[in-house]
Coordinates of N, CA and C in Angstrom, one line a residue:
Chain P
G1 N 0.8 -1.2 0.0 CA 0.0 0.0 0.0 C 0.8 1.3 0.0
A2 N 0.2 2.4 -0.1 CA 0.8 3.7 0.0 C 1.8 3.9 -1.2
V3 N 1.3 3.7 -2.4 CA 2.1 3.9 -3.6 C 1.9 5.3 -4.2
V4 N 2.9 6.0 -4.5 CA 2.8 7.3 -5.2 C 3.5 7.2 -6.5
S5 N 2.9 7.6 -7.6 CA 3.5 7.6 -8.9 C 3.7 9.0 -9.4
Q6 N 4.7 9.2 -10.3 CA 4.9 10.4 -11.0 C 5.0 10.2 -12.5
H7 N 4.5 11.2 -13.2 CA 4.6 11.1 -14.6 C 4.8 12.5 -15.2
P8 N 5.8 12.6 -16.1 CA 6.7 11.6 -16.7 C 7.9 11.3 -15.7
S9 N 8.6 10.3 -16.0 CA 9.8 10.0 -15.2 C 11.0 10.9 -15.7
R10 N 11.0 11.2 -17.0 CA 12.0 12.0 -17.6 C 11.3 12.9 -18.6
V11 N 11.7 14.2 -18.7 CA 11.2 15.0 -19.7 C 12.3 16.0 -20.1
I12 N 12.4 16.2 -21.4 CA 13.3 17.2 -22.0 C 12.5 18.2 -22.7
C13 N 12.7 19.5 -22.4 CA 11.9 20.5 -23.1 C 12.8 21.7 -23.5
K14 N 12.3 22.5 -24.4 CA 13.1 23.6 -24.8 C 12.8 24.8 -23.9
S15 N 13.8 25.7 -23.8 CA 13.7 26.9 -23.0 C 12.5 27.7 -23.5
G16 N 11.7 28.2 -22.5 CA 10.6 29.0 -22.8 C 9.3 28.2 -22.9
T17 N 9.3 26.9 -22.9 CA 8.1 26.1 -22.9 C 7.7 25.8 -21.5
S18 N 6.5 25.2 -21.3 CA 6.0 24.8 -20.0 C 5.9 23.3 -19.9
V19 N 6.1 22.8 -18.7 CA 6.1 21.4 -18.5 C 5.2 21.1 -17.3
K20 N 4.4 20.0 -17.5 CA 3.5 19.6 -16.4 C 3.9 18.3 -15.9
I21 N 4.1 18.2 -14.5 CA 4.4 16.9 -13.9 C 3.3 16.5 -13.0
E22 N 2.9 15.2 -13.1 CA 1.7 14.7 -12.4 C 2.2 13.8 -11.2
C23 N 1.5 13.9 -10.1 CA 1.8 13.1 -8.9 C 0.5 12.5 -8.5
R24 N 0.5 11.2 -8.4 CA -0.8 10.5 -8.0 C -0.5 9.5 -6.9
S25 N -1.5 9.5 -5.9 CA -1.5 8.5 -4.9 C -2.4 7.4 -5.4
L26 N -1.8 6.2 -5.5 CA -2.5 5.1 -6.3 C -3.5 4.4 -5.4
D27 N -3.2 4.2 -4.1 CA -4.1 3.4 -3.3 C -4.5 4.0 -2.0
F28 N -4.4 5.3 -1.9 CA -4.9 6.1 -0.8 C -5.3 7.5 -1.1
Q29 N -6.0 8.1 -0.3 CA -6.4 9.5 -0.6 C -5.4 10.4 0.1
A30 N -4.8 11.3 -0.6 CA -3.8 12.2 -0.1 C -4.4 13.5 0.2
T31 N -4.5 13.8 1.5 CA -5.1 15.1 1.8 C -4.0 16.2 1.6
T32 N -2.8 15.9 1.7 CA -1.7 16.8 1.5 C -0.6 16.2 0.6
M33 N -0.1 17.0 -0.3 CA 1.0 16.6 -1.2 C 2.1 17.6 -1.1
F34 N 3.3 17.2 -1.2 CA 4.4 18.1 -1.1 C 5.2 18.0 -2.4
W35 N 5.8 19.1 -2.8 CA 6.7 19.0 -4.0 C 8.1 19.5 -3.5
Y36 N 9.1 18.7 -3.9 CA 10.5 18.9 -3.6 C 11.3 19.1 -4.9
R37 N 12.4 19.7 -4.7 CA 13.4 19.8 -5.8 C 14.7 19.3 -5.2
Q38 N 15.4 18.5 -6.0 CA 16.7 18.0 -5.5 C 17.7 18.3 -6.6
F39 N 18.8 19.0 -6.1 CA 19.9 19.4 -7.0 C 20.9 18.2 -6.9
P40 N 21.8 18.1 -7.9 CA 22.8 17.0 -7.8 C 23.6 17.0 -6.5
K41 N 23.7 15.9 -5.9 CA 24.4 15.7 -4.7 C 24.0 16.6 -3.6
K42 N 22.8 17.0 -3.6 CA 22.2 17.9 -2.6 C 21.0 17.2 -2.0
S43 N 20.6 17.8 -0.9 CA 19.4 17.3 -0.2 C 18.1 17.8 -0.9
L44 N 17.0 17.4 -0.4 CA 15.7 17.8 -1.0 C 15.3 19.2 -0.4
M45 N 14.9 20.0 -1.3 CA 14.4 21.3 -0.9 C 12.9 21.4 -1.1
L46 N 12.2 21.6 0.0 CA 10.7 21.7 -0.1 C 10.3 22.9 -0.9
M47 N 9.5 22.7 -1.9 CA 9.1 23.9 -2.7 C 7.7 24.4 -2.2
A48 N 6.8 23.5 -2.0 CA 5.5 23.9 -1.7 C 4.7 22.7 -1.1
T49 N 3.7 23.1 -0.3 CA 2.7 22.1 0.3 C 1.4 22.4 -0.3
S50 N 0.7 21.4 -0.8 CA -0.7 21.6 -1.3 C -1.7 20.7 -0.6
N51 N -2.8 21.3 -0.2 CA -3.9 20.6 0.4 C -5.0 20.5 -0.6
E52 N -5.6 19.4 -0.7 CA -6.7 19.2 -1.7 C -7.8 20.3 -1.6
G53 N -8.0 20.9 -2.8 CA -9.1 21.9 -2.8 C -8.7 23.3 -2.4
S54 N -7.4 23.5 -2.0 CA -7.0 24.9 -1.6 C -5.7 25.3 -2.3
K55 N -5.4 26.5 -2.1 CA -4.1 27.0 -2.8 C -2.9 26.4 -2.1
A56 N -1.9 26.2 -2.9 CA -0.6 25.7 -2.3 C 0.1 26.8 -1.5
T57 N 0.8 26.3 -0.5 CA 1.6 27.2 0.3 C 3.1 27.0 -0.1
Y58 N 3.7 28.1 -0.6 CA 5.0 28.0 -1.1 C 6.1 28.4 -0.1
E59 N 7.2 27.7 -0.1 CA 8.3 28.0 0.7 C 9.0 29.3 0.3
Q60 N 9.6 29.9 1.2 CA 10.3 31.2 0.9 C 11.3 31.1 -0.2
G61 N 11.2 32.0 -1.2 CA 12.2 31.9 -2.3 C 11.7 31.2 -3.5
V62 N 10.6 30.5 -3.4 CA 10.0 29.7 -4.5 C 9.0 30.6 -5.2
E63 N 9.1 30.8 -6.5 CA 8.2 31.7 -7.3 C 6.9 30.9 -7.6
K64 N 5.9 31.4 -7.0 CA 4.6 30.7 -7.2 C 4.1 30.9 -8.6
D65 N 4.4 31.9 -9.3 CA 4.0 32.1 -10.7 C 4.8 31.3 -11.7
K66 N 5.9 30.8 -11.2 CA 6.7 30.0 -12.1 C 6.4 28.5 -11.9
F67 N 6.2 28.1 -10.7 CA 5.9 26.8 -10.3 C 4.5 26.7 -9.8
L68 N 3.6 26.4 -10.8 CA 2.2 26.3 -10.5 C 1.8 25.0 -10.0
I69 N 1.1 25.0 -8.9 CA 0.7 23.7 -8.3 C -0.8 23.6 -8.2
N70 N -1.4 22.5 -8.6 CA -2.8 22.3 -8.5 C -3.0 21.0 -7.8
H71 N -3.9 20.9 -6.9 CA -4.3 19.7 -6.1 C -5.8 19.6 -6.2
A72 N -6.2 19.2 -7.4 CA -7.7 19.2 -7.7 C -8.4 18.1 -7.1
S73 N -7.8 17.0 -6.8 CA -8.5 15.8 -6.2 C -7.6 15.2 -5.1
L74 N -8.2 14.3 -4.4 CA -7.5 13.6 -3.3 C -6.4 12.6 -3.8
T75 N -6.3 12.4 -5.1 CA -5.3 11.5 -5.6 C -4.4 12.1 -6.6
L76 N -4.5 13.4 -6.9 CA -3.7 14.0 -8.0 C -3.3 15.4 -7.7
S77 N -2.0 15.6 -7.8 CA -1.5 17.0 -7.8 C -0.6 17.2 -9.0
T78 N -0.6 18.4 -9.5 CA 0.3 18.6 -10.6 C 1.2 19.8 -10.4
L79 N 2.4 19.8 -10.9 CA 3.4 20.9 -10.8 C 3.6 21.3 -12.3
T80 N 3.4 22.5 -12.6 CA 3.7 23.0 -13.9 C 4.8 24.0 -13.8
V81 N 5.9 23.7 -14.5 CA 7.0 24.7 -14.6 C 6.8 25.5 -15.8
T82 N 6.5 26.8 -15.6 CA 6.2 27.7 -16.7 C 7.4 28.4 -17.2
S83 N 7.4 28.6 -18.5 CA 8.5 29.3 -19.2 C 9.9 28.8 -18.6
A84 N 10.1 27.5 -18.8 CA 11.2 26.9 -18.3 C 12.5 27.4 -18.8
H85 N 13.5 27.4 -18.0 CA 14.9 27.8 -18.4 C 15.9 26.8 -17.9
P86 N 17.0 26.7 -18.5 CA 18.0 25.7 -18.2 C 18.3 25.6 -16.7
E87 N 18.2 26.7 -15.9 CA 18.4 26.6 -14.5 C 17.3 25.9 -13.7
D88 N 16.2 25.6 -14.4 CA 15.1 24.9 -13.8 C 15.3 23.4 -13.9
S89 N 16.4 23.0 -14.7 CA 16.7 21.6 -14.8 C 17.0 21.0 -13.4
S90 N 16.3 19.9 -13.1 CA 16.5 19.4 -11.8 C 15.7 18.1 -11.7
F91 N 15.8 17.5 -10.5 CA 15.0 16.3 -10.2 C 13.9 16.7 -9.3
Y92 N 12.7 16.5 -9.7 CA 11.5 17.0 -8.9 C 10.8 15.8 -8.3
I93 N 10.6 15.8 -7.0 CA 10.0 14.7 -6.3 C 8.8 15.1 -5.6
C94 N 7.7 14.4 -5.7 CA 6.5 14.7 -4.9 C 6.4 13.6 -3.8
S95 N 5.6 14.0 -2.8 CA 5.3 13.1 -1.7 C 3.8 13.3 -1.3
A96 N 3.2 12.3 -0.7 CA 1.8 12.4 -0.3 C 1.7 12.0 1.1
R97 N 0.8 12.7 1.8 CA 0.5 12.3 3.2 C -1.0 12.0 3.2
G98 N -1.4 10.9 3.9 CA -2.7 10.5 4.0 C -3.5 11.3 5.0
R99 N -3.8 10.6 6.1 CA -4.7 11.2 7.1 C -4.1 12.4 7.7
R100 N -4.9 13.4 8.0 CA -4.4 14.6 8.7 C -3.9 14.1 10.1
G101 N -2.9 14.8 10.6 CA -2.4 14.5 11.9 C -1.3 13.5 11.9
T102 N -1.0 12.9 10.7 CA 0.1 12.0 10.6 C 1.3 12.7 10.0
Y103 N 2.5 12.1 10.3 CA 3.7 12.8 9.7 C 4.2 12.0 8.5
E104 N 3.9 10.8 8.3 CA 4.6 10.0 7.3 C 4.2 10.4 5.9
Q105 N 5.2 10.6 5.1 CA 5.0 10.9 3.7 C 5.5 9.8 2.8
Y106 N 4.8 9.6 1.7 CA 5.2 8.5 0.8 C 5.6 9.2 -0.5
F107 N 6.8 8.8 -0.9 CA 7.4 9.6 -2.0 C 7.2 8.9 -3.4
G108 N 7.1 9.8 -4.4 CA 7.1 9.3 -5.8 C 8.5 9.0 -6.2
P109 N 8.6 8.4 -7.4 CA 10.0 8.1 -7.9 C 10.7 9.2 -8.5
G110 N 10.1 10.4 -8.6 CA 10.8 11.5 -9.1 C 10.7 11.7 -10.6
T111 N 10.9 13.0 -11.1 CA 10.9 13.3 -12.5 C 12.1 14.1 -12.8
R112 N 12.9 13.7 -13.8 CA 14.1 14.4 -14.2 C 13.7 15.3 -15.3
L113 N 13.8 16.6 -15.0 CA 13.5 17.7 -16.0 C 14.8 18.2 -16.5
T114 N 15.0 18.2 -17.9 CA 16.1 18.8 -18.5 C 15.6 19.9 -19.5
V115 N 16.0 21.1 -19.3 CA 15.6 22.2 -20.2 C 16.8 22.6 -21.0
T116 N 16.6 22.5 -22.3 CA 17.7 22.8 -23.3 C 17.6 24.2 -23.8
Chain V
G1 N 14.5 27.1 14.4 CA 13.8 26.2 13.5 C 14.3 24.8 13.6
N2 N 13.7 23.9 12.9 CA 14.2 22.5 12.8 C 15.3 22.4 11.8
S3 N 16.3 21.6 12.2 CA 17.3 21.3 11.3 C 17.9 19.9 11.6
V4 N 18.6 19.3 10.5 CA 19.2 18.0 10.6 C 20.6 18.1 10.1
T5 N 21.5 17.6 10.8 CA 22.9 17.5 10.4 C 23.4 16.1 10.3
Q6 N 23.8 15.7 9.2 CA 24.3 14.3 9.1 C 25.7 14.3 8.5
M7 N 26.5 13.3 8.8 CA 27.9 13.2 8.4 C 27.9 13.3 6.8
E8 N 29.0 14.0 6.4 CA 29.1 14.2 5.0 C 29.8 12.9 4.4
G9 N 29.5 12.6 3.2 CA 30.2 11.5 2.6 C 31.2 12.0 1.6
P10 N 31.5 11.2 0.6 CA 31.0 9.9 0.4 C 31.6 8.9 1.4
V11 N 30.9 7.8 1.6 CA 31.5 6.7 2.4 C 31.6 5.5 1.5
T12 N 32.8 5.0 1.5 CA 33.1 3.8 0.7 C 33.5 2.6 1.6
L13 N 32.8 1.5 1.5 CA 33.1 0.4 2.4 C 33.3 -0.9 1.6
S14 N 33.8 -1.9 2.2 CA 33.9 -3.2 1.6 C 32.7 -4.0 2.1
E15 N 32.3 -5.0 1.3 CA 31.1 -5.8 1.7 C 31.4 -6.4 3.0
E16 N 30.4 -6.6 3.8 CA 30.4 -7.1 5.2 C 31.0 -6.2 6.2
A17 N 31.4 -5.0 5.8 CA 31.9 -4.0 6.8 C 30.7 -3.4 7.6
F18 N 31.1 -2.8 8.7 CA 30.1 -2.1 9.6 C 29.9 -0.7 9.1
L19 N 28.6 -0.3 9.1 CA 28.3 1.1 8.6 C 27.7 1.9 9.7
T20 N 28.2 3.1 9.9 CA 27.5 4.1 10.8 C 27.4 5.4 10.1
I21 N 26.2 6.0 10.1 CA 26.0 7.3 9.6 C 25.5 8.2 10.7
N22 N 26.2 9.2 11.1 CA 25.8 10.0 12.2 C 24.7 11.0 11.8
C23 N 23.8 11.2 12.7 CA 22.7 12.2 12.4 C 22.4 12.9 13.7
T24 N 22.4 14.2 13.8 CA 21.9 14.9 14.9 C 20.9 16.0 14.5
Y25 N 20.1 16.4 15.4 CA 19.0 17.3 15.0 C 18.8 18.4 16.0
T26 N 18.1 19.4 15.6 CA 17.7 20.5 16.4 C 16.2 20.7 16.1
A27 N 15.4 20.7 17.2 CA 13.9 20.8 16.9 C 13.3 21.3 18.2
T28 N 12.1 21.9 18.0 CA 11.2 22.2 19.1 C 10.2 21.1 19.2
G29 N 9.8 20.9 20.4 CA 8.9 19.8 20.7 C 9.5 18.4 20.6
Y30 N 8.6 17.5 20.2 CA 9.1 16.1 20.1 C 8.8 15.5 18.7
P31 N 9.8 15.7 17.8 CA 9.6 15.3 16.5 C 9.7 13.8 16.3
S32 N 9.2 13.3 15.2 CA 9.5 11.9 14.8 C 10.7 12.0 13.9
L33 N 11.5 10.9 13.9 CA 12.7 10.9 13.2 C 12.7 9.8 12.2
F34 N 13.3 10.0 11.0 CA 13.3 9.1 9.9 C 14.6 8.9 9.3
W35 N 14.8 7.7 8.7 CA 15.9 7.5 7.7 C 15.2 7.1 6.4
Y36 N 15.6 7.8 5.3 CA 15.2 7.5 4.0 C 16.4 7.1 3.2
V37 N 16.1 6.2 2.2 CA 17.2 5.8 1.3 C 16.8 6.1 -0.2
Q38 N 17.7 6.5 -0.9 CA 17.5 6.8 -2.3 C 18.5 6.1 -3.2
Y39 N 18.0 5.1 -4.0 CA 18.8 4.4 -4.9 C 19.0 5.2 -6.2
P40 N 20.0 5.0 -7.0 CA 20.3 5.8 -8.1 C 19.1 5.9 -9.1
G41 N 18.8 7.2 -9.4 CA 17.7 7.5 -10.3 C 16.3 7.3 -9.8
E42 N 16.2 7.1 -8.5 CA 14.8 6.8 -7.9 C 14.5 7.8 -6.9
G43 N 13.2 7.8 -6.4 CA 12.8 8.6 -5.4 C 13.2 8.1 -4.0
L44 N 12.7 8.7 -3.0 CA 13.0 8.2 -1.6 C 12.1 7.1 -1.1
Q45 N 12.7 6.2 -0.4 CA 12.0 5.2 0.3 C 12.2 5.3 1.8
L46 N 11.2 5.1 2.5 CA 11.4 5.1 4.0 C 12.1 3.9 4.4
L47 N 13.2 4.0 5.1 CA 14.0 2.9 5.6 C 13.5 2.5 7.0
L48 N 13.5 3.5 7.9 CA 13.0 3.2 9.3 C 12.6 4.5 9.9
K49 N 11.9 4.4 11.0 CA 11.5 5.6 11.7 C 11.4 5.3 13.2
A50 N 11.3 6.4 14.0 CA 11.1 6.3 15.4 C 10.3 7.5 15.9
T51 N 9.3 7.3 16.6 CA 8.4 8.4 17.0 C 8.6 9.0 18.3
K52 N 9.3 8.4 19.2 CA 9.6 9.0 20.5 C 10.9 8.5 21.1
A53 N 11.3 9.2 22.1 CA 12.6 9.0 22.7 C 12.8 7.5 23.1
D54 N 14.0 7.0 22.8 CA 14.4 5.6 23.1 C 13.8 4.6 22.2
D55 N 13.0 5.0 21.3 CA 12.5 4.1 20.3 C 13.6 3.6 19.4
K56 N 13.6 2.4 19.0 CA 14.6 1.9 18.0 C 13.8 1.5 16.7
G57 N 14.2 2.1 15.6 CA 13.7 1.7 14.3 C 14.6 0.7 13.7
S58 N 14.0 -0.2 13.0 CA 14.9 -1.2 12.3 C 14.2 -1.7 11.1
N59 N 15.0 -2.1 10.1 CA 14.5 -2.6 8.8 C 15.7 -3.0 8.0
K60 N 15.6 -4.2 7.3 CA 16.6 -4.7 6.4 C 18.0 -4.7 7.0
G61 N 18.1 -4.9 8.3 CA 19.4 -5.0 9.0 C 19.9 -3.7 9.5
F62 N 19.2 -2.6 9.1 CA 19.6 -1.2 9.6 C 18.8 -1.0 10.9
E63 N 19.5 -0.2 11.8 CA 18.9 0.2 13.0 C 19.3 1.7 13.3
A64 N 18.4 2.3 14.1 CA 18.7 3.7 14.6 C 17.9 3.9 15.8
T65 N 18.5 4.5 16.9 CA 17.8 4.7 18.1 C 17.6 6.2 18.4
Y66 N 16.4 6.6 18.7 CA 16.1 8.0 19.0 C 16.6 8.3 20.4
R67 N 17.7 9.1 20.4 CA 18.4 9.5 21.6 C 18.1 11.0 21.9
K68 N 17.2 11.3 22.8 CA 16.8 12.6 23.1 C 17.9 13.4 23.8
E69 N 18.6 12.7 24.7 CA 19.6 13.3 25.5 C 20.8 13.9 24.6
T70 N 21.0 13.2 23.5 CA 22.1 13.6 22.6 C 21.6 14.2 21.3
T71 N 20.3 14.3 21.2 CA 19.6 14.7 20.0 C 20.2 14.0 18.8
S72 N 20.2 12.7 18.8 CA 20.8 12.0 17.7 C 20.0 10.8 17.3
F73 N 20.2 10.4 16.0 CA 19.5 9.3 15.5 C 20.4 8.6 14.4
H74 N 21.5 8.0 14.9 CA 22.6 7.5 14.1 C 22.1 6.2 13.4
L75 N 22.4 6.0 12.2 CA 22.1 4.8 11.4 C 23.2 3.8 11.5
E76 N 22.9 2.5 11.7 CA 23.9 1.5 11.8 C 23.5 0.2 11.0
K77 N 24.5 -0.4 10.4 CA 24.2 -1.8 9.9 C 25.5 -2.6 10.1
G78 N 25.3 -3.8 10.6 CA 26.5 -4.6 11.0 C 27.2 -5.2 9.8
S79 N 26.6 -5.4 8.7 CA 27.3 -6.1 7.6 C 26.6 -5.7 6.3
V80 N 27.3 -4.7 5.6 CA 26.7 -4.1 4.5 C 26.9 -5.0 3.2
Q81 N 26.0 -4.8 2.3 CA 26.1 -5.6 1.0 C 26.2 -4.5 -0.1
V82 N 26.6 -5.0 -1.3 CA 26.7 -4.1 -2.5 C 25.4 -3.4 -2.7
S83 N 24.3 -4.1 -2.5 CA 23.0 -3.6 -2.8 C 22.6 -2.5 -1.8
D84 N 23.4 -2.2 -0.8 CA 23.1 -1.1 0.1 C 23.7 0.2 -0.4
S85 N 24.4 0.1 -1.5 CA 24.9 1.4 -2.1 C 23.8 2.3 -2.5
A86 N 23.8 3.5 -1.9 CA 22.6 4.4 -2.1 C 23.0 5.7 -1.4
V87 N 22.1 6.7 -1.4 CA 22.2 7.9 -0.6 C 21.2 7.8 0.5
Y88 N 21.6 8.1 1.7 CA 20.8 7.9 2.9 C 20.6 9.3 3.5
F89 N 19.3 9.6 3.8 CA 18.9 10.9 4.3 C 18.3 10.7 5.7
C90 N 18.7 11.5 6.6 CA 18.1 11.6 7.9 C 17.1 12.7 7.9
A91 N 15.9 12.6 8.5 CA 14.9 13.6 8.5 C 14.1 13.6 9.8
L92 N 13.5 14.8 10.0 CA 12.6 14.9 11.2 C 11.4 15.6 10.7
S93 N 10.3 15.3 11.5 CA 9.0 15.9 11.2 C 8.8 17.1 12.1
G94 N 8.2 18.1 11.6 CA 7.8 19.3 12.4 C 6.8 20.1 11.7
D95 N 5.8 20.5 12.3 CA 4.7 21.3 11.6 C 4.2 20.5 10.4
Y96 N 4.2 19.2 10.5 CA 3.8 18.3 9.4 C 4.6 18.4 8.2
K97 N 5.8 18.9 8.3 CA 6.7 18.9 7.2 C 8.0 18.1 7.6
L98 N 8.7 17.7 6.6 CA 9.9 17.0 6.8 C 11.1 17.9 6.6
S99 N 12.1 17.9 7.5 CA 13.3 18.6 7.3 C 14.4 17.5 7.0
F100 N 15.2 17.6 6.0 CA 16.1 16.6 5.6 C 17.6 17.0 5.9
G101 N 18.4 16.1 6.2 CA 19.8 16.3 6.2 C 20.3 16.3 4.8
A102 N 21.6 16.6 4.6 CA 22.2 16.8 3.3 C 22.3 15.5 2.5
G103 N 22.2 14.4 3.2 CA 22.4 13.1 2.5 C 23.8 12.6 2.6
T104 N 24.0 11.3 2.7 CA 25.3 10.7 2.7 C 25.3 9.6 1.7
T105 N 26.2 9.7 0.7 CA 26.4 8.7 -0.3 C 27.2 7.5 0.2
V106 N 26.7 6.4 0.1 CA 27.4 5.2 0.6 C 27.6 4.3 -0.6
T107 N 28.9 3.9 -0.8 CA 29.2 2.9 -1.9 C 29.8 1.7 -1.2
V108 N 29.3 0.5 -1.5 CA 29.8 -0.7 -1.0 C 30.5 -1.5 -2.1
R109 N 31.7 -1.8 -1.9 CA 32.5 -2.6 -2.9 C 32.5 -4.1 -2.6
A110 N 32.4 -4.8 -3.7 CA 32.4 -6.3 -3.5 C 33.8 -6.8 -3.1

């Protein structure tokens, strides 16, 4: 149980285009989903927290207009990188938390974004 | 605020060697503590966790004990295998968010 999927696993796009990454909880309802960014040989940086049906809460320094997050249902959250630039190239990982009041997060396998 | 400090790698070991990865934390309240493992090209998998002081988490031969007096949660394994090569992250929960350490890359040679 507690499986989280991400799609696509890898994407290459041209500078200036937008890319959407999907995160799905396959066998549970995720009241909260998190989006992280991981730089090479670095730890995970929390970008934003999204609760189903409400606006995402972005961490300091993360541009909300560039990284659009939608959590339209209890099993799906999307991250759209708008007007991507090479510096947005990174490994993006989502996680999902089930019941409110619990700490455990279940992580997706990650999406490798390369902007050329 | 909450923070996690773990030993920097990389760590290179021979098969069957003993592995220790140190992790200390700073937190308000009583956080839960976690170790996650990330295999090459993959996302994070929960390895083990402990939710209160003196709890010992264990899984796949790995162990870590929640030490409140030393604010530590060191990861240990008595005999590593090549398949244990991965990046290991220590993390704590606070305000329903996870704070991660920088990660320690472990390479086990046959």
